[in-house]
Short mmCIF file of C-alpha atoms in Angstrom, two decimals:
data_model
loop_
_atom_site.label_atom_id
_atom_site.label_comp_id
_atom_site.label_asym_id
_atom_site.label_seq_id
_atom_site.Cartn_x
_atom_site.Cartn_y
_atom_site.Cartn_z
CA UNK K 1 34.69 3.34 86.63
CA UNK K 2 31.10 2.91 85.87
CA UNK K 3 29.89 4.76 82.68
CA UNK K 4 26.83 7.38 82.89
CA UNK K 5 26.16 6.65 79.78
CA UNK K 6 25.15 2.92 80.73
CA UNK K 7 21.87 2.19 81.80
CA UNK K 8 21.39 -0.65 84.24
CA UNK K 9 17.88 -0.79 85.66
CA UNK K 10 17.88 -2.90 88.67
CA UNK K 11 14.04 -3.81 88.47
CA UNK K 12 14.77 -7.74 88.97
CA UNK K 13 12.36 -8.27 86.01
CA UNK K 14 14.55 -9.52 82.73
CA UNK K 15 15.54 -7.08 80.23
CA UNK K 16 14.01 -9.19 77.59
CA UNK K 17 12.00 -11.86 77.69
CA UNK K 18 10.56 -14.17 74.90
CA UNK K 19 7.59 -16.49 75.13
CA UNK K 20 7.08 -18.85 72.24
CA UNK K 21 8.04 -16.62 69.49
CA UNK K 22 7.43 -17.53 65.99
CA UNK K 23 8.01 -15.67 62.83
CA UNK K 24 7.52 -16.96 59.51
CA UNK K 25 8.60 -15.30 56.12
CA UNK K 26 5.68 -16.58 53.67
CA UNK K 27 5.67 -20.10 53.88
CA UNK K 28 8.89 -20.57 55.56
CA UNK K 29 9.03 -20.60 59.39
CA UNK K 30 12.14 -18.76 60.64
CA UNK K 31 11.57 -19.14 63.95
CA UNK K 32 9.86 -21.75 65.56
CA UNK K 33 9.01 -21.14 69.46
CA UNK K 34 11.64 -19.32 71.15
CA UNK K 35 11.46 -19.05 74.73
CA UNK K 36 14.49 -17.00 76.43
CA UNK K 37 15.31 -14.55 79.11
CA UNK K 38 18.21 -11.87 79.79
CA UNK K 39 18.37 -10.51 82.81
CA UNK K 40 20.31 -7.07 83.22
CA UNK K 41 23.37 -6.38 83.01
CA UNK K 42 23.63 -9.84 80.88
CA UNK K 43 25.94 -10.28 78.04
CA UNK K 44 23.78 -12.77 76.14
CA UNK K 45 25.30 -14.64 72.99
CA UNK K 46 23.64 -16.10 70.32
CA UNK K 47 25.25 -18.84 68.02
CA UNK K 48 24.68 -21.18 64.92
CA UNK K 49 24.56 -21.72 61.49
CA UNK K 50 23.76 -19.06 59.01
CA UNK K 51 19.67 -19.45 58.79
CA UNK K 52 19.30 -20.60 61.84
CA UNK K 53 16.98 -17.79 63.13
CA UNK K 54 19.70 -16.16 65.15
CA UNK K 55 19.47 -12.79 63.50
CA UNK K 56 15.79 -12.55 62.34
CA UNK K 57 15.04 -13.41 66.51
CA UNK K 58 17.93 -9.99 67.55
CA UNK K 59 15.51 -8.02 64.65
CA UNK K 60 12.10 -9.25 66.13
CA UNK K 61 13.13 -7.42 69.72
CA UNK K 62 12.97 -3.85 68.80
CA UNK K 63 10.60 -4.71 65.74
CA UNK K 64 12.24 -4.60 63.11
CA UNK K 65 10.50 -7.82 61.84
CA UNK K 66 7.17 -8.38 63.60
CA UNK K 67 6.54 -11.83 65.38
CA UNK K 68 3.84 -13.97 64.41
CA UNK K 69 2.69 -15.54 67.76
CA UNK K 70 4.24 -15.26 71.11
CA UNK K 71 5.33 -12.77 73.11
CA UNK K 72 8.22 -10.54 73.14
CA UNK K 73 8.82 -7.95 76.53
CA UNK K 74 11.98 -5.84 77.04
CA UNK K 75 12.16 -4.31 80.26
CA UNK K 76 8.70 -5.85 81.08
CA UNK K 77 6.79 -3.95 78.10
CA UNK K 78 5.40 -5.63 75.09
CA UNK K 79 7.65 -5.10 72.38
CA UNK K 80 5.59 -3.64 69.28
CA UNK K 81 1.69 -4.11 70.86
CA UNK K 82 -0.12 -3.21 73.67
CA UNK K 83 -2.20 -6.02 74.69
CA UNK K 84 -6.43 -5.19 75.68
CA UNK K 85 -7.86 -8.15 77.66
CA UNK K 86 -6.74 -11.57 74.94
CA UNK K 87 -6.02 -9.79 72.22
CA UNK K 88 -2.79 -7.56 70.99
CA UNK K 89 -3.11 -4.95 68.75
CA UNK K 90 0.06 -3.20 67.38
CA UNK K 91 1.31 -0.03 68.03
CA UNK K 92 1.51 3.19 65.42
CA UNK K 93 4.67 3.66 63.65
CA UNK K 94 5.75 6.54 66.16
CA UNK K 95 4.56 4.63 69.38
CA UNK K 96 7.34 2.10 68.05
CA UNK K 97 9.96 4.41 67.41
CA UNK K 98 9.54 5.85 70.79
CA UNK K 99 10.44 2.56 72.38
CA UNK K 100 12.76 1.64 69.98
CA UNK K 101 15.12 4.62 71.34
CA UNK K 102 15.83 2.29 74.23
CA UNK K 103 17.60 -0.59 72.14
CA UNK K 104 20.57 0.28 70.46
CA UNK K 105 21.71 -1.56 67.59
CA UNK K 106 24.71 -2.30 65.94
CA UNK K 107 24.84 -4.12 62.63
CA UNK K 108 27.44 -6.18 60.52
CA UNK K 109 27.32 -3.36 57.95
CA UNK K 110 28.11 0.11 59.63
CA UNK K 111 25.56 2.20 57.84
CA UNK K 112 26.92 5.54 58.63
CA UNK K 113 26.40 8.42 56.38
CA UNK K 114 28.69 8.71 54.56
CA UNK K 115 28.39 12.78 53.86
CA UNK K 116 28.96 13.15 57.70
CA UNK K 117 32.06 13.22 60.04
CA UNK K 118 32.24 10.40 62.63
CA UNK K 119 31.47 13.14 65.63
CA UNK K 120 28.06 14.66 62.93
CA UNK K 121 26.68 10.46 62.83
CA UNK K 122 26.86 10.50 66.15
CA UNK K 123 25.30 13.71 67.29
CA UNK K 124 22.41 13.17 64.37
CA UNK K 125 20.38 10.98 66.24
CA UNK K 126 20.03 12.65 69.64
CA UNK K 127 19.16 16.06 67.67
CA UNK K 128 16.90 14.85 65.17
CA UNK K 129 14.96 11.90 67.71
CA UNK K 130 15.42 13.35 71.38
CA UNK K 131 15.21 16.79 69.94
CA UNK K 132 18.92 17.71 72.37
CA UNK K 133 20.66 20.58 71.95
CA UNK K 134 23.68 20.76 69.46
CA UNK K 135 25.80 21.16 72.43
CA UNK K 136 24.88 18.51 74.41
CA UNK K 137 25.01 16.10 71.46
CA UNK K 138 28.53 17.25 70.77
CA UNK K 139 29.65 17.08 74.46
CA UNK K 140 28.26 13.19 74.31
CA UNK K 141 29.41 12.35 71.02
CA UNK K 142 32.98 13.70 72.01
CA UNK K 143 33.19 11.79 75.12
CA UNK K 144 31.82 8.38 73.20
CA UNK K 145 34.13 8.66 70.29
CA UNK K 146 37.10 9.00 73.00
CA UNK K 147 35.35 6.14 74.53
CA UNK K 148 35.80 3.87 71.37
CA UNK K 149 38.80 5.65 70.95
CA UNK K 150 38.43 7.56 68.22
CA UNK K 151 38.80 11.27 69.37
CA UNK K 152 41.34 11.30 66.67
CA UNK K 153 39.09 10.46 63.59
CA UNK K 154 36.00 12.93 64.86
CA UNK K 155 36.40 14.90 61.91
CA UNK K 156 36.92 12.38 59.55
CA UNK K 157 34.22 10.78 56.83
CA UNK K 158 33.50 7.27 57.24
CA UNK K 159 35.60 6.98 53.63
CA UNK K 160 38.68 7.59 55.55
CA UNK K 161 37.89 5.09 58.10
CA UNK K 162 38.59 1.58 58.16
CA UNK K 163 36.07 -1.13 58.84
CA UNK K 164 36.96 -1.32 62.27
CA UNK K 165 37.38 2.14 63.34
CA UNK K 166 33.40 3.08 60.91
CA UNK K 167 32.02 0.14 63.23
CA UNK K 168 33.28 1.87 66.18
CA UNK K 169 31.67 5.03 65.03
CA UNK K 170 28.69 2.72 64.49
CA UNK K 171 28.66 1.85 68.58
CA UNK K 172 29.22 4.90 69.68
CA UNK K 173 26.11 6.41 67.76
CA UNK K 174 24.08 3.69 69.21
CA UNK K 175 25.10 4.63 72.43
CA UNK K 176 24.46 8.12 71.83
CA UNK K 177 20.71 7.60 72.80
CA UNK K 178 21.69 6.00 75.70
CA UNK K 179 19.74 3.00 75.50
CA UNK K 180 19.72 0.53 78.30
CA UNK K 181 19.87 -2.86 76.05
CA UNK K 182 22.62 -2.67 72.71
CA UNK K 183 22.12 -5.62 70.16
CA UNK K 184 24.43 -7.15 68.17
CA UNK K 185 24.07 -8.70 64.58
CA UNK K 186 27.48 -10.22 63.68
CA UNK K 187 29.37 -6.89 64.35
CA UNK K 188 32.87 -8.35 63.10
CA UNK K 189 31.61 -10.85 60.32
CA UNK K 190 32.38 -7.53 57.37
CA UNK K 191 35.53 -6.81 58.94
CA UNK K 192 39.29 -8.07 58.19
CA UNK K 193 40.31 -10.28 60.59
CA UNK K 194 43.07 -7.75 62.09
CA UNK K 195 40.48 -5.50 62.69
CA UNK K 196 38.31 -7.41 64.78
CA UNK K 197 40.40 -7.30 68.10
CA UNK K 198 39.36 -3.54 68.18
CA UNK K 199 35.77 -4.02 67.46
CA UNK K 200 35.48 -6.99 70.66
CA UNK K 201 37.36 -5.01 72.77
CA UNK K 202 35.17 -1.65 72.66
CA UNK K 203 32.45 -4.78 73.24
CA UNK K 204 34.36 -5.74 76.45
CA UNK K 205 34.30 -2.67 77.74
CA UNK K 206 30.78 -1.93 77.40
CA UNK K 207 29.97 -5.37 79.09
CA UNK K 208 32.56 -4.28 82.23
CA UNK K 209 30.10 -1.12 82.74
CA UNK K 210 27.29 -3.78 82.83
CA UNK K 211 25.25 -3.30 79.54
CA UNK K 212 22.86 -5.65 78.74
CA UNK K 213 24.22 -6.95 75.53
CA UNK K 214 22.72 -9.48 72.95
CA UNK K 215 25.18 -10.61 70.51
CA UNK K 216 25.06 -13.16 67.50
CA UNK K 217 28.38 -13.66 67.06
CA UNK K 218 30.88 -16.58 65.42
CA UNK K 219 33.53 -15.28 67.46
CA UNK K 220 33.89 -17.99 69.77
CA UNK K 221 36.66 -16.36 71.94
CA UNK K 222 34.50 -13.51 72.73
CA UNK K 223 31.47 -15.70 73.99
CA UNK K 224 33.61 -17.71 76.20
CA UNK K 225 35.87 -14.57 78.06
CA UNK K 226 32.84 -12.46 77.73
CA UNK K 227 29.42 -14.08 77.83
CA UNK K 228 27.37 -15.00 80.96
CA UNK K 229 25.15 -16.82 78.54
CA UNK K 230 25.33 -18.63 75.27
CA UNK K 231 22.41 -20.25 73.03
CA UNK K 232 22.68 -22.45 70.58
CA UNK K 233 20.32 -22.06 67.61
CA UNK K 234 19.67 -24.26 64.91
CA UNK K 235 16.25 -24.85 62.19
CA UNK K 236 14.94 -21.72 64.38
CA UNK K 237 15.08 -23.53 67.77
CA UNK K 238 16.77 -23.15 70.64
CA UNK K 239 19.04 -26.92 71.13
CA UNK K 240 20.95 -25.78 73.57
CA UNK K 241 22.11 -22.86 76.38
CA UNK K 242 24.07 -22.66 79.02
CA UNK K 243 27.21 -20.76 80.55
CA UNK K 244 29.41 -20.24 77.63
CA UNK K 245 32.30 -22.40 78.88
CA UNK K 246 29.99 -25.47 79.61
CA UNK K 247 28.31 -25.58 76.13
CA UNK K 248 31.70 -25.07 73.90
CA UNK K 249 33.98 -27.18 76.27
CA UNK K 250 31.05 -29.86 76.82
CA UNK K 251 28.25 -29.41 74.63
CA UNK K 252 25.41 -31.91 75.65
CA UNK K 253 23.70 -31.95 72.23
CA UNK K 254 24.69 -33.49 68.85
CA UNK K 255 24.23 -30.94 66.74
CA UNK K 256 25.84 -28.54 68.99
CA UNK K 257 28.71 -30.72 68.82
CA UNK K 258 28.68 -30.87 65.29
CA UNK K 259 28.58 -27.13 64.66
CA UNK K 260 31.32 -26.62 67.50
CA UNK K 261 33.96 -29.16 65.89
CA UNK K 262 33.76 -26.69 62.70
CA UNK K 263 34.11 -23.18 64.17
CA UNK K 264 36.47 -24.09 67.03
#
């Protein structure tokens, strides 16, 4: 049954689009002209070596880190300018976080506060951003933490969590502000590896209601059941893309082929 707290706009436009994007940090050049689209509804992973550009590109598209040249659109809006004839010029602080309400995020570290229960992290943002009601936050929070299911733990701290059950909290208080693209940075990498099954399958789920979904992930298993697309990212290029089964069963490119006989 399709979730209503999924958003799936059906605009035919892609959910995010990137045109030549570059970001350096000082003199080093993270990422060096990355051109990509997801469309909706698109479960979208990203692969590679550690420093290939994989998560400073997931960071660049709610701005987080701001691009150097290029352009980056989600939903067909500029992500972090407005743009006035040639030139861009970048938004205030609070124009940002306004747009940045539609792009949940979920990180490898959970980041919960740790002085509130799981079902008070989730109901914090939707009070204190969307200015909602305590009741309405609770009836969503409820119904999100059953959907991760943890309807159990809702009065528990993160403390007596464990890593996979705080990183459920974690989704579900992304999803609390109902955004209609959730991103991804290595969401299992901090966890033990028993407690990773539970993590990919709350993923799973959220991909069979049709989220748009980009996900830097070494979980190779996940990509392959799960992904529609996978891109391979090395030096901060792109070397390769494809449907998920053709690149890691038959990757075209050396270096692709070199990371892939190491992870698989």
């Amino acid at each position: 049954m399709k979730s209503t707290d999924v958003k799936t706009p059906d605009s035919g436009r892609p959910m995010v689009k990137a045109e030549g994007v570059h970001k350096s940090f000082g003199h080093i050049e993270v990422l060096k002209g990355i051109d990509l689209e997801v469309a909706p509804r698109e479960v979208f992973c990203l692969v590679g070596p550690s420093g290939s550009g994989k998560s400073t590109f997931l960071r660049c598209i709610n701005h987080l880190e701001k691009i150097n040249a290029g352009r980056l659109y989600v939903d067909g809006e500029l992500v972090g300018y407005r743009q006035k004839g040639d030139k861009l010029y970048e938004l205030r602080d609070r124009e940002v976080a306004l747009k940045r309400r539609d792009i949940g995020m979920v990180f490898q570290r959970f980041n919960l506060f740790p002085h509130m229960t799981a079902l008070e992290n989730v109901m914090e943002a939707p009070i204190q951003v969307k200015r909602e009601s305590k009741a309405v936050a609770r009836e969503r929070a409820v119904r999100l933490l059953d959907r991760v299911g943890l309807s159990d733990r809702a009065g528990n701290y993160p403390a007596q969590l464990s890593g996979g059950q705080q990183q459920r909290v974690a989704i579900a208080r992304a999803l609390a502000m109902e955004p209609k693209l959730m991103l991804f940075d290595e969401p299992t990498s901090a966890l033990d590896p028993e407690l990773v099954g539970e993590v990919l399958d709350v993923m799973r789920g959220l991909a069979e209601d049709g989220m748009t979904m980009i996900v830097v992930t070494h979980e190779m298993g996940f990509a392959r059941e799960v992904g529609d697309s996978l891109v391979f990212m090395d030096g901060g290029v792109v070397v390769e893309s494809g449907h998920p089964r053709d690149v890691l069963t038959n990757p075209q490119q050396d270096r692709t082929k070199a990371f892939l006989s190491k992870v698989l």
